[in-house]
Coordinates of C-alpha atoms in Angstrom, one line a residue:
Chain A
M135 CA -13.0 20.8 5.4
R136 CA -14.7 17.5 5.0
N137 CA -17.5 19.0 2.9
R138 CA -15.2 21.0 0.7
F139 CA -13.2 17.9 0.0
A140 CA -16.4 16.2 -0.9
D141 CA -17.6 19.0 -3.2
V142 CA -14.3 19.1 -5.0
F143 CA -13.9 15.3 -5.3
Y144 CA -17.5 15.1 -6.7
E145 CA -16.7 17.9 -9.2
L146 CA -13.4 16.2 -10.3
G147 CA -15.0 12.8 -10.4
Q148 CA -17.6 14.0 -12.9
V149 CA -14.9 14.7 -15.5
D150 CA -12.2 12.2 -14.6
P151 CA -13.4 8.6 -14.8
R152 CA -10.2 7.4 -13.2
L153 CA -11.2 8.8 -9.8
C154 CA -12.5 6.3 -7.3
L155 CA -13.3 6.6 -3.6
V156 CA -12.6 3.6 -1.3
V157 CA -14.0 4.0 2.2
A158 CA -14.2 1.8 5.2
D159 CA -17.6 2.1 6.7
I160 CA -17.7 5.8 7.0
S161 CA -20.9 7.7 6.1
P162 CA -20.5 9.6 2.9
A163 CA -20.6 13.3 3.9
G164 CA -22.0 16.0 1.6
S165 CA -21.3 15.6 -2.0
I166 CA -19.7 12.2 -1.5
A167 CA -23.2 10.9 -1.2
K168 CA -23.9 12.4 -4.7
F169 CA -20.8 10.8 -6.0
R170 CA -21.9 7.5 -4.6
T171 CA -25.3 7.8 -6.2
E172 CA -24.1 8.9 -9.6
F173 CA -21.0 6.7 -9.8
P174 CA -21.8 3.7 -7.7
D175 CA -19.1 1.6 -9.4
R176 CA -16.4 4.1 -8.4
F177 CA -17.5 4.2 -4.8
V178 CA -16.3 1.2 -2.9
N179 CA -17.1 0.6 0.8
T180 CA -14.9 -2.2 2.2
G181 CA -16.8 -2.2 5.4
V182 CA -15.0 -2.4 8.7
A183 CA -11.8 -3.5 6.9
E184 CA -9.0 -1.0 6.5
Q185 CA -6.2 -3.2 5.2
V186 CA -8.2 -4.1 2.1
M187 CA -9.2 -0.5 1.7
I188 CA -5.5 0.3 1.2
G189 CA -4.6 -2.8 -0.7
M190 CA -7.4 -2.3 -3.2
C191 CA -6.3 1.3 -3.7
A192 CA -2.9 0.0 -4.6
G193 CA -4.3 -2.5 -7.1
L194 CA -6.7 0.1 -8.6
S195 CA -3.8 2.5 -9.0
Q196 CA -1.5 -0.1 -10.6
R197 CA -4.1 -0.8 -13.2
G198 CA -4.6 2.8 -14.2
L199 CA -7.1 4.4 -11.9
R200 CA -6.7 7.2 -9.3
P201 CA -8.1 6.0 -6.0
F202 CA -8.6 7.9 -2.8
A203 CA -8.9 6.0 0.5
Y204 CA -11.1 7.9 2.9
T205 CA -11.9 7.4 6.6
I206 CA -11.1 8.7 10.1
A207 CA -7.4 9.5 10.3
T208 CA -6.6 6.7 12.8
F209 CA -8.2 4.2 10.5
T210 CA -6.6 5.6 7.3
L211 CA -3.1 5.5 8.7
Y212 CA -2.7 3.5 11.9
R213 CA -4.8 0.4 11.5
P214 CA -3.5 -0.4 8.0
F215 CA -0.1 1.1 8.5
E216 CA 2.0 -1.7 7.0
F217 CA -0.3 -1.7 3.9
V218 CA 0.2 2.1 3.5
R219 CA 3.9 1.5 3.9
D220 CA 4.4 -1.5 1.6
D221 CA 1.6 -1.3 -0.9
L222 CA 1.5 2.5 -1.4
C223 CA 4.8 3.9 -0.3
Y224 CA 7.3 1.2 -1.2
Q225 CA 5.6 0.8 -4.6
N226 CA 5.4 4.6 -4.8
L227 CA 1.8 4.8 -6.2
P228 CA -0.1 8.0 -6.6
V229 CA -2.8 7.1 -4.2
T230 CA -4.2 9.7 -1.7
I231 CA -5.2 8.5 1.7
V232 CA -7.5 11.0 3.3
G233 CA -7.5 11.1 7.1
I234 CA -10.5 12.9 8.6
G235 CA -10.1 14.4 12.0
G236 CA -6.3 14.5 12.3
G237 CA -5.0 15.4 15.8
V238 CA -7.7 15.3 18.5
T239 CA -10.6 16.5 16.3
Y240 CA -12.8 13.6 17.5
S241 CA -12.5 14.8 21.0
T242 CA -15.4 13.0 22.7
L243 CA -14.7 9.7 21.0
G244 CA -11.6 9.2 23.1
G245 CA -8.0 8.2 22.5
T246 CA -8.8 5.4 20.2
H247 CA -10.0 8.0 17.7
H248 CA -7.3 10.6 18.2
A249 CA -4.6 10.7 15.5
Q250 CA -2.3 12.7 17.6
E251 CA 0.9 11.1 16.3
D252 CA -0.1 11.1 12.7
I253 CA 2.3 13.7 11.4
A254 CA 5.3 11.9 12.9
I255 CA 4.2 8.5 11.6
A256 CA 3.3 9.7 8.1
T257 CA 6.4 11.9 7.6
A258 CA 8.7 9.0 8.7
V259 CA 7.8 6.9 5.7
P260 CA 9.8 7.4 2.4
N261 CA 7.8 8.6 -0.6
L262 CA 4.7 9.6 1.4
S263 CA 3.8 13.3 1.0
V264 CA 2.0 14.8 3.9
I265 CA -0.5 17.7 3.4
A266 CA -2.5 19.3 6.2
P267 CA -4.5 22.3 4.8
C268 CA -5.4 25.1 7.1
D269 CA -8.8 26.0 5.8
P270 CA -11.4 24.8 3.3
S271 CA -9.9 26.8 0.5
E272 CA -6.6 25.0 1.0
V273 CA -8.5 21.7 1.1
E274 CA -9.8 22.5 -2.3
A275 CA -6.4 23.4 -3.7
A276 CA -4.8 20.3 -2.2
T277 CA -7.5 18.0 -3.4
R278 CA -7.2 19.2 -6.9
W279 CA -3.4 18.7 -6.7
C280 CA -3.8 15.2 -5.3
A281 CA -6.2 14.2 -8.1
E282 CA -3.7 15.1 -10.8
Q283 CA -0.2 14.4 -9.3
T284 CA 2.0 11.5 -10.2
R285 CA 4.8 11.8 -7.8
G286 CA 3.5 9.2 -5.3
P287 CA 1.3 8.5 -2.3
V288 CA -0.2 11.4 -0.2
Y289 CA -1.5 11.5 3.3
L290 CA -4.1 14.3 3.1
R291 CA -4.9 15.2 6.7
L292 CA -8.2 17.1 7.1
G293 CA -10.2 18.4 10.0
K294 CA -13.9 17.8 10.2
A295 CA -16.3 20.6 9.8
G296 CA -16.8 24.2 10.5
E297 CA -13.3 25.4 10.0
P298 CA -13.3 29.1 9.0
E299 CA -11.7 30.5 5.8
L300 CA -8.3 32.0 6.7
T301 CA -6.6 32.4 3.3
A302 CA -9.0 34.4 1.3
D303 CA -6.6 37.4 1.3
A304 CA -3.4 35.3 1.2
P305 CA -1.0 37.0 -1.2
E306 CA 0.0 33.7 -2.9
P307 CA -1.9 30.7 -4.1
W308 CA -1.5 27.3 -2.5
Q309 CA 1.5 25.5 -3.9
F310 CA 2.5 21.9 -3.0
G311 CA 5.7 21.8 -0.9
K312 CA 5.9 25.6 -0.3
L313 CA 5.2 27.6 2.8
R314 CA 2.3 29.9 2.2
P315 CA 2.1 33.3 3.9
I316 CA -1.4 34.2 5.0
T317 CA -0.1 37.6 6.1
R318 CA 3.4 39.0 5.7
G319 CA 5.2 40.8 8.6
T320 CA 8.7 41.5 9.8
D321 CA 8.9 40.9 13.6
V322 CA 7.2 37.6 14.4
C323 CA 6.6 34.6 12.3
I324 CA 3.9 32.1 13.2
L325 CA 4.1 28.7 11.5
T326 CA 1.0 26.6 11.6
Y327 CA -1.1 24.0 9.7
G328 CA -4.4 22.2 9.9
P329 CA -7.5 23.4 11.8
I330 CA -5.5 24.9 14.6
A331 CA -4.5 27.6 12.2
K332 CA -7.5 29.5 13.5
L333 CA -5.9 29.6 17.0
A334 CA -2.6 30.7 15.4
A335 CA -4.5 33.5 13.6
D336 CA -5.9 34.7 17.0
I337 CA -2.4 34.7 18.5
A338 CA -1.1 36.7 15.5
E339 CA -3.8 39.2 16.2
R340 CA -2.6 39.4 19.9
F341 CA 0.9 40.2 18.6
R342 CA -0.5 42.9 16.3
E343 CA -2.4 44.5 19.2
L344 CA 1.0 45.0 20.8
G345 CA 2.3 46.7 17.7
Q346 CA 4.2 43.7 16.3
S347 CA 4.4 43.0 12.6
V348 CA 3.4 39.3 12.1
S349 CA 3.9 36.8 9.3
L350 CA 1.3 34.1 9.6
I351 CA 2.3 31.1 7.5
S352 CA 0.4 28.0 6.5
A353 CA 3.0 25.2 6.5
H354 CA 0.4 22.9 4.8
T355 CA 3.0 20.5 3.3
L356 CA 4.8 18.7 6.1
K357 CA 6.6 16.5 3.7
P358 CA 8.4 17.4 1.6
L359 CA 9.0 20.3 4.0
D360 CA 9.9 23.7 2.6
E361 CA 13.2 23.8 4.4
D362 CA 14.5 26.8 2.4
G363 CA 11.3 28.7 3.3
I364 CA 11.7 27.9 7.0
V365 CA 15.3 28.9 7.1
A366 CA 14.4 32.2 5.3
A367 CA 11.7 32.7 8.0
L368 CA 14.1 32.0 10.8
K369 CA 16.6 34.5 9.3
S370 CA 14.1 37.3 8.6
H371 CA 12.2 37.4 11.9
Q372 CA 13.4 37.9 15.5
R373 CA 10.8 35.6 16.9
V374 CA 9.3 32.4 15.4
V375 CA 6.3 30.6 16.9
V376 CA 5.1 27.2 15.9
I377 CA 1.5 26.2 16.8
E378 CA 0.3 22.8 15.7
E379 CA -2.0 20.0 16.8
T380 CA 0.2 17.0 16.9
A381 CA 2.5 15.1 19.3
P382 CA 5.9 16.6 20.1
T383 CA 8.0 13.9 18.6
G384 CA 8.3 14.3 14.8
S385 CA 6.5 17.6 15.0
L386 CA 7.0 20.7 12.8
G387 CA 8.3 22.4 16.0
H388 CA 11.1 19.9 16.3
R389 CA 12.0 20.3 12.6
V390 CA 12.1 24.0 12.9
K391 CA 14.4 23.9 15.8
Q392 CA 16.6 21.4 14.0
L393 CA 16.8 23.7 11.0
A394 CA 17.5 26.7 13.3
W395 CA 20.5 24.9 14.7
D396 CA 21.7 23.8 11.2
S397 CA 21.4 27.3 9.8
Q398 CA 22.7 29.0 12.9
A399 CA 19.6 31.1 13.3
T400 CA 19.6 33.7 16.0
C401 CA 15.8 34.2 16.5
S402 CA 13.9 32.9 19.5
I403 CA 11.6 29.9 18.9
D404 CA 8.5 29.0 20.9
T405 CA 6.7 25.8 20.0
F406 CA 3.2 24.7 21.0
C407 CA 1.8 21.2 20.3
L408 CA -0.1 18.4 21.9
E409 CA 1.3 16.8 25.1
D410 CA 3.1 13.5 24.7
E411 CA 0.2 11.9 26.6
F412 CA -3.1 10.2 26.3
I413 CA -5.3 12.8 28.1
H414 CA -8.5 11.2 29.4
H415 CA -10.5 14.4 29.2
Y416 CA -13.9 14.7 27.5
G417 CA -15.4 17.8 25.9
N418 CA -15.5 19.5 22.5
H419 CA -12.4 19.9 20.3
Q420 CA -11.4 23.2 21.8
Q421 CA -11.8 21.9 25.3
L422 CA -9.5 18.9 24.6
L423 CA -7.0 21.2 22.9
A424 CA -7.1 23.4 26.1
A425 CA -6.4 20.3 28.2
H426 CA -3.2 19.9 26.1
G427 CA -2.3 23.6 26.7
L428 CA -3.5 24.7 23.2
E429 CA -5.7 27.6 24.2
Q430 CA -5.4 31.3 23.4
G431 CA -4.9 32.5 26.9
L432 CA -2.4 29.8 27.9
I433 CA -0.4 30.3 24.7
A434 CA -0.5 34.1 25.1
D435 CA 0.7 33.8 28.7
R436 CA 3.6 31.6 27.7
L437 CA 4.5 34.1 24.9
G438 CA 4.3 37.0 27.4
L439 CA 1.4 38.6 25.5
G440 CA -0.6 39.0 28.7
Chain B
M225 CA 14.7 -3.2 -20.2
N226 CA 13.9 -6.4 -22.1
Q227 CA 10.5 -6.4 -23.7
A228 CA 8.8 -9.7 -24.1
T229 CA 5.5 -10.7 -25.5
A230 CA 4.0 -14.0 -24.8
P231 CA 1.6 -15.7 -27.2
A232 CA -1.7 -13.8 -26.8
L233 CA -3.7 -16.7 -25.4
D234 CA -7.4 -16.2 -24.9
A235 CA -7.9 -17.5 -21.4
D236 CA -11.5 -18.3 -22.2
R237 CA -10.3 -21.0 -24.5
V238 CA -8.7 -22.8 -21.5
R239 CA -10.1 -26.3 -21.7
R240 CA -8.9 -29.8 -20.9
N241 CA -6.4 -31.2 -23.4
D242 CA -5.2 -27.8 -24.6
L243 CA -2.1 -28.3 -22.4
D244 CA 1.1 -29.9 -23.4
A245 CA 1.7 -31.5 -20.0
A246 CA 4.9 -33.2 -21.0
A247 CA 6.5 -30.0 -22.1
A248 CA 5.3 -28.4 -18.8
R249 CA 7.0 -31.2 -16.8
Q250 CA 10.3 -30.6 -18.7
R251 CA 10.2 -26.9 -18.0
C252 CA 9.5 -27.4 -14.4
L253 CA 12.4 -29.7 -14.0
R254 CA 14.6 -27.2 -15.8
Y255 CA 13.4 -24.4 -13.5
R256 CA 14.1 -26.4 -10.4
R257 CA 17.7 -27.2 -11.6
R258 CA 18.2 -23.5 -12.5
I259 CA 17.1 -22.5 -9.0
L260 CA 19.6 -24.9 -7.5
D261 CA 22.3 -23.5 -9.7
I262 CA 21.6 -20.1 -8.2
S263 CA 21.6 -21.6 -4.7
Q264 CA 25.3 -22.3 -5.2
Q265 CA 26.0 -18.6 -5.8
V266 CA 24.2 -17.1 -2.9
G267 CA 22.7 -18.5 0.2
A268 CA 19.8 -16.0 0.6
L269 CA 17.0 -17.8 -1.1
H270 CA 13.9 -19.8 -0.5
V271 CA 14.3 -23.0 -2.5
A272 CA 11.6 -25.3 -1.1
P273 CA 8.8 -22.6 -1.3
A274 CA 9.6 -22.1 -4.9
F275 CA 9.6 -25.8 -5.6
S276 CA 6.1 -26.2 -4.2
C277 CA 4.6 -23.7 -6.6
T278 CA 6.7 -24.4 -9.7
E279 CA 3.9 -26.1 -11.7
I280 CA 1.3 -23.5 -10.7
V281 CA 3.5 -20.5 -11.8
D282 CA 4.6 -22.2 -14.9
L283 CA 1.0 -22.9 -15.9
I284 CA 0.1 -19.3 -15.3
Y285 CA 2.9 -17.9 -17.5
H286 CA 2.7 -20.5 -20.3
D287 CA -1.0 -21.4 -20.5
L288 CA -3.2 -18.9 -18.7
M289 CA -2.0 -15.4 -18.7
R290 CA -2.0 -13.0 -21.7
W291 CA 0.6 -10.5 -21.2
Q292 CA 2.8 -7.8 -22.8
D293 CA 5.5 -5.5 -21.5
A294 CA 6.5 -8.1 -19.0
G295 CA 3.0 -8.2 -17.6
Q296 CA 3.6 -5.1 -15.6
S297 CA 2.0 -2.1 -17.3
P298 CA -1.7 -1.3 -16.9
E299 CA -1.9 -2.1 -20.6
S300 CA -1.0 -5.8 -20.2
P301 CA -4.2 -7.7 -20.7
D302 CA -3.7 -9.9 -17.7
V303 CA -1.7 -9.7 -14.5
F304 CA 0.1 -12.3 -12.4
L305 CA 0.7 -11.4 -8.8
M306 CA 3.0 -13.5 -6.6
S307 CA 1.5 -12.9 -3.2
K308 CA 3.8 -15.5 -1.6
G309 CA 6.8 -13.3 -2.5
H310 CA 9.2 -15.8 -1.0
G311 CA 8.5 -18.1 -3.9
C312 CA 9.8 -15.6 -6.4
M313 CA 12.8 -17.7 -7.5
V314 CA 10.6 -19.7 -9.8
Q315 CA 9.2 -16.5 -11.2
Y316 CA 12.7 -15.1 -11.8
V317 CA 13.9 -18.2 -13.7
I318 CA 10.8 -18.3 -15.8
L319 CA 11.2 -14.6 -16.6
E320 CA 14.8 -15.3 -17.5
E321 CA 13.8 -18.1 -19.9
M322 CA 11.2 -15.8 -21.5
G323 CA 13.8 -13.1 -22.0
V324 CA 12.2 -10.6 -19.6
L325 CA 15.0 -10.9 -17.2
S326 CA 18.6 -11.4 -18.3
R327 CA 21.3 -13.9 -17.4
E328 CA 23.1 -11.0 -15.7
D329 CA 20.0 -10.2 -13.6
I330 CA 20.1 -13.7 -12.3
D331 CA 23.9 -13.7 -11.8
L332 CA 23.5 -10.5 -9.7
Y333 CA 20.6 -12.0 -7.6
C334 CA 20.9 -10.6 -4.1
K335 CA 24.2 -9.0 -4.9
P336 CA 25.3 -5.3 -5.1
G337 CA 24.4 -3.9 -8.5
G338 CA 21.6 -6.4 -9.1
R339 CA 17.9 -5.7 -9.0
L340 CA 16.6 -9.0 -7.8
G341 CA 16.1 -9.6 -4.2
A342 CA 14.8 -12.5 -2.1
H343 CA 11.4 -11.0 -2.4
P344 CA 10.0 -9.5 -5.7
D345 CA 10.0 -5.7 -6.2
F346 CA 7.5 -3.7 -8.2
G347 CA 9.4 -2.0 -11.0
V348 CA 11.5 -5.0 -11.9
P349 CA 10.3 -6.3 -15.3
G350 CA 7.6 -8.9 -14.9
I351 CA 7.0 -8.1 -11.2
A352 CA 3.4 -6.9 -10.7
A353 CA 3.7 -6.0 -7.0
S354 CA 6.2 -5.8 -4.2
T355 CA 5.3 -8.7 -2.0
G356 CA 7.2 -10.6 0.7
S357 CA 5.2 -9.3 3.6
L358 CA 2.5 -11.9 3.6
G359 CA -1.2 -11.1 3.3
H360 CA -0.9 -8.2 0.9
G361 CA -1.5 -9.9 -2.4
M362 CA -5.2 -10.6 -2.1
G363 CA -6.1 -7.0 -1.4
I364 CA -4.0 -5.7 -4.3
A365 CA -5.3 -8.3 -6.6
T366 CA -8.9 -7.4 -5.6
G367 CA -8.2 -3.8 -6.5
M368 CA -6.6 -4.8 -9.8
A369 CA -9.5 -7.1 -10.7
L370 CA -12.0 -4.3 -9.9
A371 CA -10.0 -1.9 -12.1
E372 CA -10.5 -4.2 -15.0
R373 CA -14.2 -4.1 -14.6
L374 CA -14.3 -0.3 -14.0
Q375 CA -12.4 0.3 -17.3
K376 CA -14.6 -2.2 -19.1
R377 CA -11.6 -4.5 -19.9
D378 CA -11.6 -8.3 -19.8
G379 CA -8.3 -8.6 -17.9
K380 CA -7.8 -11.4 -15.5
V381 CA -5.7 -11.3 -12.3
Y382 CA -3.8 -14.5 -11.5
L383 CA -2.8 -14.7 -7.9
V384 CA -0.6 -17.2 -6.0
L385 CA -0.9 -17.4 -2.3
S386 CA 0.8 -19.5 0.3
D387 CA -1.3 -21.5 2.7
G388 CA 0.5 -19.7 5.6
E389 CA -0.6 -16.3 4.4
C390 CA -4.2 -17.5 4.6
Q391 CA -3.6 -17.1 8.3
E392 CA -3.4 -13.4 7.8
G393 CA -6.7 -11.6 8.5
S394 CA -6.0 -9.2 5.7
T395 CA -6.3 -12.1 3.2
W396 CA -9.8 -12.7 4.4
E397 CA -10.8 -9.0 4.4
A398 CA -9.9 -9.0 0.8
A399 CA -11.4 -12.4 0.0
M400 CA -14.7 -11.2 1.4
M401 CA -14.5 -8.0 -0.7
A402 CA -13.6 -9.9 -3.9
A403 CA -16.6 -12.1 -3.4
N404 CA -18.9 -9.1 -2.5
L405 CA -17.9 -7.5 -5.8
K406 CA -18.3 -10.8 -7.7
L407 CA -14.9 -10.4 -9.2
D408 CA -14.8 -13.6 -11.4
N409 CA -11.8 -12.2 -13.2
L410 CA -9.7 -13.0 -10.0
I411 CA -8.2 -16.5 -10.2
A412 CA -6.3 -17.5 -7.2
F413 CA -4.1 -20.5 -6.4
V414 CA -3.2 -21.5 -2.9
D415 CA 0.1 -23.3 -2.7
M416 CA -1.0 -25.6 0.1
N417 CA 2.3 -27.2 1.0
D418 CA 1.2 -27.5 4.6
F419 CA 4.3 -25.8 6.0
S420 CA 4.7 -22.3 7.2
G421 CA 8.2 -21.2 8.1
L422 CA 8.3 -22.9 11.4
E423 CA 6.2 -26.0 11.3
R424 CA 3.5 -28.2 9.7
M425 CA 0.3 -26.2 9.4
S426 CA -2.1 -29.2 9.8
E427 CA -0.4 -30.2 13.1
A428 CA 0.2 -26.7 14.6
H429 CA -3.0 -25.1 13.4
P430 CA -5.5 -27.9 12.8
S431 CA -8.4 -25.4 12.7
F432 CA -6.8 -23.9 9.6
H433 CA -8.3 -26.8 7.7
P434 CA -10.5 -27.3 5.7
L435 CA -9.3 -24.3 3.6
A436 CA -11.4 -24.6 0.4
E437 CA -14.6 -24.7 2.4
K438 CA -13.5 -21.4 4.1
F439 CA -13.2 -19.8 0.7
A440 CA -16.5 -21.3 -0.3
A441 CA -18.2 -19.9 2.8
F442 CA -16.8 -16.5 1.8
G443 CA -18.6 -16.8 -1.6
W444 CA -15.8 -18.1 -3.7
E445 CA -15.9 -20.8 -6.4
T446 CA -13.4 -23.4 -5.3
A447 CA -11.6 -26.5 -6.4
Q448 CA -9.1 -28.7 -4.7
V449 CA -6.5 -30.2 -6.9
P450 CA -3.1 -32.0 -6.9
G451 CA -0.8 -29.0 -7.1
H452 CA 2.0 -30.6 -9.1
S453 CA -0.3 -31.7 -11.9
A454 CA -0.5 -29.1 -14.6
D455 CA -3.4 -31.0 -16.2
A456 CA -5.4 -31.0 -13.0
I457 CA -4.9 -27.3 -12.3
F458 CA -5.5 -26.3 -15.9
A459 CA -8.7 -28.3 -16.0
A460 CA -10.0 -26.8 -12.7
V461 CA -9.4 -23.3 -14.1
G462 CA -11.1 -24.2 -17.3
D463 CA -14.1 -25.7 -15.5
R464 CA -14.9 -22.7 -13.4
K465 CA -18.5 -21.4 -13.8
G466 CA -17.9 -17.7 -13.2
G467 CA -19.9 -15.2 -11.3
A468 CA -17.5 -15.3 -8.3
P469 CA -13.8 -15.2 -7.7
F470 CA -12.2 -18.6 -8.1
V471 CA -9.6 -20.3 -6.0
A472 CA -7.8 -23.6 -6.7
V473 CA -6.5 -25.0 -3.4
C474 CA -3.4 -26.8 -4.7
E475 CA -2.1 -29.7 -2.7
T476 CA 1.6 -29.4 -3.0
V477 CA 4.8 -30.6 -1.4
K478 CA 7.3 -28.1 0.0
G479 CA 10.7 -28.9 -1.6
K480 CA 9.0 -31.0 -4.3
G481 CA 11.4 -33.1 -6.4
V482 CA 14.3 -33.3 -4.0
S483 CA 13.9 -36.1 -1.5
Y484 CA 15.8 -34.6 1.4
M485 CA 13.9 -31.3 1.1
E486 CA 10.4 -32.6 0.9
H487 CA 8.4 -31.8 4.1
V488 CA 11.5 -30.6 5.9
P489 CA 11.0 -27.1 7.3
I490 CA 14.7 -26.1 7.3
W491 CA 14.6 -25.9 3.5
H492 CA 12.2 -23.0 3.7
Y493 CA 15.4 -20.9 4.1
R494 CA 18.5 -23.0 3.6
A495 CA 20.6 -23.4 0.5
P496 CA 22.1 -26.8 -0.3
S497 CA 25.8 -27.7 0.2
P498 CA 27.7 -28.6 -3.0
E499 CA 27.2 -32.3 -2.2
E500 CA 23.5 -31.8 -1.5
Y501 CA 23.3 -29.8 -4.7
R502 CA 24.7 -32.7 -6.8
Q503 CA 22.3 -35.1 -5.2
A504 CA 19.4 -32.8 -6.0
L505 CA 20.4 -32.6 -9.6
D506 CA 20.6 -36.3 -9.8
E507 CA 17.1 -36.6 -8.5
L508 CA 15.6 -33.9 -10.7
V509 CA 15.4 -35.9 -13.9
E510 CA 11.8 -36.8 -13.5
I511 CA 9.1 -35.7 -11.2
S512 CA 5.8 -37.2 -10.1
E513 CA 2.5 -35.3 -10.1

């Protein structure tokens, strides 16, 4: 995801002189290094200083440029939170803040580097759109949209590296603010977003092995949430499953249950997310997710797919 | 929306003696009296913090900044950013006099149906950024100043800070970046009235001083000037050498011009009673520098 973002940003930056990248002491991955070399004035490293990263983005935007802030998700959103809120969201500026490694991607770096509550925090702020693409192709589509949009600030939540392509055969293109079916079915609907979509795809396959018809849906835009699309999914499937890599409070799962109540849906709903806990467990990303209960076998057991 | 265009001053011509200091003094008396008028309509305002930066803000609007479309659009040649948002009353009354804000705007200050609050909001004509939470202006101004360079424009960013907000770490994050980027189109003024909301800075936080030296250590060009002297501030801006961002640390008096307000912390927030109001008007017929 990180590399696809870099490739697309570099490509867009070659033709749009308004695009700037403001980073806070993060090594430029992939094509970002080329962007830095070719457009040194439009690459700003504020050093270990995230508040000014956000503040500068506001000022650049207010004077006609299209800045992206870019660093690890905790340092994009948490550390400079009041600057994101006041400078970008209250002023409603079209600035994209890119959070690398949303959720617990940076598994071995420990809790200080886990953005496990980022969806709740970001979606709570007025004006802030929240996008979490499920694969590199969605990263590309979302990045292109962010570079052009004028509606306001965006939190673009990315994984890190190595995420597989899941949407190559998706029947519809990526569209901001709309659920995107990856596959269409009639029995079970699985809603997911972000890198954990791969796990959701594996669960979808388990359902199919049992003869179930499955809709696998990328809910890439967490805000504004496609509420009509979710209600339609609740009405058209007997079973809805939400699989996401974020803390329970403020999660998509909670929103789906709320919408189910409001729309008097009759389907069953199973939700899977991170625990509301700092888990002191080291290992790779998958191993830390498993410690939170987000592992294929554990989910399959809870869904009765054994 | 009112559109207003100030005389297109070339800031580079700023030199000693180009300033009509007597006219500036009369304006600043007028602005203070107007703020006191408003204080009799609504209690939610910061009188003393506006009185300490009146001369600085007046100078920016009348003699330094080139602006159009109320100084707000990216096309305006220069920008003024009131980082100490709680001083915005002086900005409002200047914008009223310039026709950018209307009498009705002022009448509806902090009232339902109005658009002016106790802190300035981006989107209101003449307001370049939503401030009020302290420590935000320096970062935004740094981005604005860089944007001018990237777009090959000669715009300048004028920034007014409180001394209290120079306690915010974010101010120094941005001050360091502005100097790293050698943004000599960033011209800042610290309204050093020596009071934060609670108490006297030099007593409660003696290590805060000296301030100009701290900016200098961060790579800024600095000057320290009497902050109620338009002549002195104007001259300091005109004398800057360039090559680095510039800050004038302005020695000011919180509540300047009204004897019972000067150096008295309660006037950070409080509005005068009718009797106090009349006394203040009696005093505001002349003002020392």
